[in-house]
Amino acid sequence: MDIGREVGKLYARAFPEVLKAHGELYVRSGGRIGHKLLFGVPSLIVRTVGAKSGEPRTTVLTYVADGADYVVVASKGGAPRNPAWFHNMVAAGTVDVQVGTKRFPAGVETLRPGDADYQRLWDLADRNNGGRYAAYQRKTTRPIPVVRLRPI
């Protein structure tokens, strides 16, 4: 038995549940608990509506601040498709953001490779997240978008 491989499998199964529990605690505490995710990476809450369903959607995402703006990355762990929250935010154009206990509306700006400021924001977010986004990009052929949330 390869202990390292078994631990890796256990981690892969448990990590999504840990993230889900963290998100629920963050939302239910009104932002008082949960601003910092694992490894000290900050997280925010985005509230929007489903692009197809029109139903309310709440998502907890890691972010990096860029001046007054907040930057999130639509990595989905390097999956072949963008995450649903990305499509919902793009369709809405504006979202409700919560950072800790502070809530505010924000405009959504999508940046892709080749767009002005993409590389700078990608590098900023990747450093903030311990190089994980670069690892996710290596897992997929999909160019991973960066989203700038600008407080309104």
PDB file of N, CA and C in Angstrom, residues 104-147:
ATOM      1  N   PHE A 104     -21.736  44.906  -0.589  1.00  0.00           N
ATOM      2  CA  PHE A 104     -21.840  45.987  -1.562  1.00  0.00           C
ATOM      3  C   PHE A 104     -22.112  45.408  -2.950  1.00  0.00           C
ATOM      4  N   PRO A 105     -22.734  46.203  -3.822  1.00  0.00           N
ATOM      5  CA  PRO A 105     -22.899  45.761  -5.207  1.00  0.00           C
ATOM      6  C   PRO A 105     -21.591  45.970  -5.964  1.00  0.00           C
ATOM      7  N   ALA A 106     -21.366  45.124  -6.968  1.00  0.00           N
ATOM      8  CA  ALA A 106     -20.148  45.244  -7.770  1.00  0.00           C
ATOM      9  C   ALA A 106     -20.440  44.917  -9.226  1.00  0.00           C
ATOM     10  N   GLY A 107     -19.749  45.623 -10.104  1.00  0.00           N
ATOM     11  CA  GLY A 107     -19.795  45.323 -11.526  1.00  0.00           C
ATOM     12  C   GLY A 107     -18.849  44.178 -11.837  1.00  0.00           C
ATOM     13  N   VAL A 108     -19.184  43.405 -12.847  1.00  0.00           N
ATOM     14  CA  VAL A 108     -18.409  42.225 -13.238  1.00  0.00           C
ATOM     15  C   VAL A 108     -17.666  42.531 -14.535  1.00  0.00           C
ATOM     16  N   GLU A 109     -16.351  42.371 -14.525  1.00  0.00           N
ATOM     17  CA  GLU A 109     -15.538  42.529 -15.733  1.00  0.00           C
ATOM     18  C   GLU A 109     -14.735  41.249 -15.935  1.00  0.00           C
ATOM     19  N   THR A 110     -14.933  40.607 -17.080  1.00  0.00           N
ATOM     20  CA  THR A 110     -14.238  39.364 -17.399  1.00  0.00           C
ATOM     21  C   THR A 110     -12.989  39.676 -18.218  1.00  0.00           C
ATOM     22  N   LEU A 111     -11.881  39.066 -17.815  1.00  0.00           N
ATOM     23  CA  LEU A 111     -10.620  39.223 -18.547  1.00  0.00           C
ATOM     24  C   LEU A 111     -10.121  37.847 -18.965  1.00  0.00           C
ATOM     25  N   ARG A 112      -9.634  37.778 -20.191  1.00  0.00           N
ATOM     26  CA  ARG A 112      -9.103  36.524 -20.731  1.00  0.00           C
ATOM     27  C   ARG A 112      -7.674  36.764 -21.209  1.00  0.00           C
ATOM     28  N   PRO A 113      -6.915  35.685 -21.396  1.00  0.00           N
ATOM     29  CA  PRO A 113      -5.540  35.868 -21.870  1.00  0.00           C
ATOM     30  C   PRO A 113      -5.509  36.770 -23.106  1.00  0.00           C
ATOM     31  N   GLY A 114      -4.586  37.712 -23.089  1.00  0.00           N
ATOM     32  CA  GLY A 114      -4.465  38.666 -24.188  1.00  0.00           C
ATOM     33  C   GLY A 114      -5.142  39.990 -23.893  1.00  0.00           C
ATOM     34  N   ASP A 115      -6.115  40.004 -22.969  1.00  0.00           N
ATOM     35  CA  ASP A 115      -6.765  41.257 -22.589  1.00  0.00           C
ATOM     36  C   ASP A 115      -5.807  42.091 -21.746  1.00  0.00           C
ATOM     37  N   ALA A 116      -5.963  43.411 -21.870  1.00  0.00           N
ATOM     38  CA  ALA A 116      -5.162  44.309 -21.046  1.00  0.00           C
ATOM     39  C   ALA A 116      -5.415  43.992 -19.580  1.00  0.00           C
ATOM     40  N   ASP A 117      -4.383  43.906 -18.798  1.00  0.00           N
ATOM     41  CA  ASP A 117      -4.412  43.672 -17.353  1.00  0.00           C
ATOM     42  C   ASP A 117      -4.627  42.212 -16.954  1.00  0.00           C
ATOM     43  N   TYR A 118      -4.932  41.324 -17.928  1.00  0.00           N
ATOM     44  CA  TYR A 118      -5.154  39.922 -17.566  1.00  0.00           C
ATOM     45  C   TYR A 118      -3.932  39.335 -16.863  1.00  0.00           C
ATOM     46  N   GLN A 119      -2.775  39.431 -17.505  1.00  0.00           N
ATOM     47  CA  GLN A 119      -1.588  38.754 -16.975  1.00  0.00           C
ATOM     48  C   GLN A 119      -1.210  39.285 -15.598  1.00  0.00           C
ATOM     49  N   ARG A 120      -1.305  40.605 -15.413  1.00  0.00           N
ATOM     50  CA  ARG A 120      -0.973  41.179 -14.103  1.00  0.00           C
ATOM     51  C   ARG A 120      -1.909  40.652 -13.024  1.00  0.00           C
ATOM     52  N   LEU A 121      -3.208  40.615 -13.326  1.00  0.00           N
ATOM     53  CA  LEU A 121      -4.175  40.141 -12.331  1.00  0.00           C
ATOM     54  C   LEU A 121      -4.049  38.634 -12.123  1.00  0.00           C
ATOM     55  N   TRP A 122      -3.785  37.888 -13.193  1.00  0.00           N
ATOM     56  CA  TRP A 122      -3.565  36.447 -13.061  1.00  0.00           C
ATOM     57  C   TRP A 122      -2.393  36.184 -12.120  1.00  0.00           C
ATOM     58  N   ASP A 123      -1.266  36.852 -12.367  1.00  0.00           N
ATOM     59  CA  ASP A 123      -0.075  36.656 -11.546  1.00  0.00           C
ATOM     60  C   ASP A 123      -0.340  37.035 -10.094  1.00  0.00           C
ATOM     61  N   LEU A 124      -1.062  38.121  -9.884  1.00  0.00           N
ATOM     62  CA  LEU A 124      -1.399  38.565  -8.530  1.00  0.00           C
ATOM     63  C   LEU A 124      -2.239  37.506  -7.809  1.00  0.00           C
ATOM     64  N   ALA A 125      -3.268  37.010  -8.500  1.00  0.00           N
ATOM     65  CA  ALA A 125      -4.154  35.999  -7.906  1.00  0.00           C
ATOM     66  C   ALA A 125      -3.412  34.678  -7.677  1.00  0.00           C
ATOM     67  N   ASP A 126      -2.578  34.287  -8.625  1.00  0.00           N
ATOM     68  CA  ASP A 126      -1.851  33.028  -8.510  1.00  0.00           C
ATOM     69  C   ASP A 126      -0.871  33.061  -7.333  1.00  0.00           C
ATOM     70  N   ARG A 127      -0.153  34.165  -7.176  1.00  0.00           N
ATOM     71  CA  ARG A 127       0.763  34.301  -6.019  1.00  0.00           C
ATOM     72  C   ARG A 127      -0.020  34.234  -4.712  1.00  0.00           C
ATOM     73  N   ASN A 128      -1.159  34.903  -4.689  1.00  0.00           N
ATOM     74  CA  ASN A 128      -1.996  34.935  -3.485  1.00  0.00           C
ATOM     75  C   ASN A 128      -2.517  33.542  -3.126  1.00  0.00           C
ATOM     76  N   ASN A 129      -2.662  32.695  -4.122  1.00  0.00           N
ATOM     77  CA  ASN A 129      -3.229  31.361  -3.921  1.00  0.00           C
ATOM     78  C   ASN A 129      -2.156  30.272  -4.010  1.00  0.00           C
ATOM     79  N   GLY A 130      -0.924  30.631  -3.748  1.00  0.00           N
ATOM     80  CA  GLY A 130       0.149  29.645  -3.652  1.00  0.00           C
ATOM     81  C   GLY A 130       0.476  28.909  -4.939  1.00  0.00           C
ATOM     82  N   GLY A 131       0.244  29.519  -6.095  1.00  0.00           N
ATOM     83  CA  GLY A 131       0.559  28.884  -7.369  1.00  0.00           C
ATOM     84  C   GLY A 131      -0.465  27.860  -7.836  1.00  0.00           C
ATOM     85  N   ARG A 132      -1.576  27.745  -7.147  1.00  0.00           N
ATOM     86  CA  ARG A 132      -2.572  26.737  -7.511  1.00  0.00           C
ATOM     87  C   ARG A 132      -3.222  27.008  -8.869  1.00  0.00           C
ATOM     88  N   TYR A 133      -3.440  28.291  -9.206  1.00  0.00           N
ATOM     89  CA  TYR A 133      -4.087  28.584 -10.490  1.00  0.00           C
ATOM     90  C   TYR A 133      -3.212  28.161 -11.666  1.00  0.00           C
ATOM     91  N   ALA A 134      -1.918  28.373 -11.560  1.00  0.00           N
ATOM     92  CA  ALA A 134      -1.008  27.922 -12.629  1.00  0.00           C
ATOM     93  C   ALA A 134      -1.078  26.404 -12.765  1.00  0.00           C
ATOM     94  N   ALA A 135      -1.159  25.704 -11.647  1.00  0.00           N
ATOM     95  CA  ALA A 135      -1.286  24.237 -11.686  1.00  0.00           C
ATOM     96  C   ALA A 135      -2.599  23.837 -12.337  1.00  0.00           C
ATOM     97  N   TYR A 136      -3.680  24.557 -12.048  1.00  0.00           N
ATOM     98  CA  TYR A 136      -4.971  24.250 -12.666  1.00  0.00           C
ATOM     99  C   TYR A 136      -4.917  24.518 -14.172  1.00  0.00           C
ATOM    100  N   GLN A 137      -4.248  25.603 -14.577  1.00  0.00           N
ATOM    101  CA  GLN A 137      -4.172  25.921 -16.003  1.00  0.00           C
ATOM    102  C   GLN A 137      -3.426  24.823 -16.766  1.00  0.00           C
ATOM    103  N   ARG A 138      -2.436  24.215 -16.129  1.00  0.00           N
ATOM    104  CA  ARG A 138      -1.705  23.123 -16.777  1.00  0.00           C
ATOM    105  C   ARG A 138      -2.586  21.880 -16.971  1.00  0.00           C
ATOM    106  N   LYS A 139      -3.655  21.753 -16.195  1.00  0.00           N
ATOM    107  CA  LYS A 139      -4.540  20.591 -16.281  1.00  0.00           C
ATOM    108  C   LYS A 139      -5.580  20.712 -17.391  1.00  0.00           C
ATOM    109  N   THR A 140      -5.744  21.914 -17.967  1.00  0.00           N
ATOM    110  CA  THR A 140      -6.819  22.111 -18.934  1.00  0.00           C
ATOM    111  C   THR A 140      -6.329  22.885 -20.149  1.00  0.00           C
ATOM    112  N   THR A 141      -7.023  22.693 -21.266  1.00  0.00           N
ATOM    113  CA  THR A 141      -6.725  23.484 -22.459  1.00  0.00           C
ATOM    114  C   THR A 141      -7.582  24.748 -22.495  1.00  0.00           C
ATOM    115  N   ARG A 142      -8.565  24.833 -21.612  1.00  0.00           N
ATOM    116  CA  ARG A 142      -9.444  26.005 -21.541  1.00  0.00           C
ATOM    117  C   ARG A 142      -8.664  27.179 -20.952  1.00  0.00           C
ATOM    118  N   PRO A 143      -8.671  28.339 -21.613  1.00  0.00           N
ATOM    119  CA  PRO A 143      -8.043  29.502 -20.982  1.00  0.00           C
ATOM    120  C   PRO A 143      -8.881  29.926 -19.773  1.00  0.00           C
ATOM    121  N   ILE A 144      -8.279  29.957 -18.617  1.00  0.00           N
ATOM    122  CA  ILE A 144      -9.012  30.259 -17.387  1.00  0.00           C
ATOM    123  C   ILE A 144      -9.207  31.774 -17.258  1.00  0.00           C
ATOM    124  N   PRO A 145     -10.467  32.219 -17.183  1.00  0.00           N
ATOM    125  CA  PRO A 145     -10.738  33.645 -17.077  1.00  0.00           C
ATOM    126  C   PRO A 145     -10.470  34.197 -15.669  1.00  0.00           C
ATOM    127  N   VAL A 146     -10.183  35.480 -15.638  1.00  0.00           N
ATOM    128  CA  VAL A 146     -10.065  36.245 -14.403  1.00  0.00           C
ATOM    129  C   VAL A 146     -11.255  37.192 -14.383  1.00  0.00           C
ATOM    130  N   VAL A 147     -11.841  37.387 -13.201  1.00  0.00           N
ATOM    131  CA  VAL A 147     -12.984  38.275 -13.069  1.00  0.00           C
ATOM    132  C   VAL A 147     -12.642  39.384 -12.078  1.00  0.00           C
TER     133      VAL A 147
END
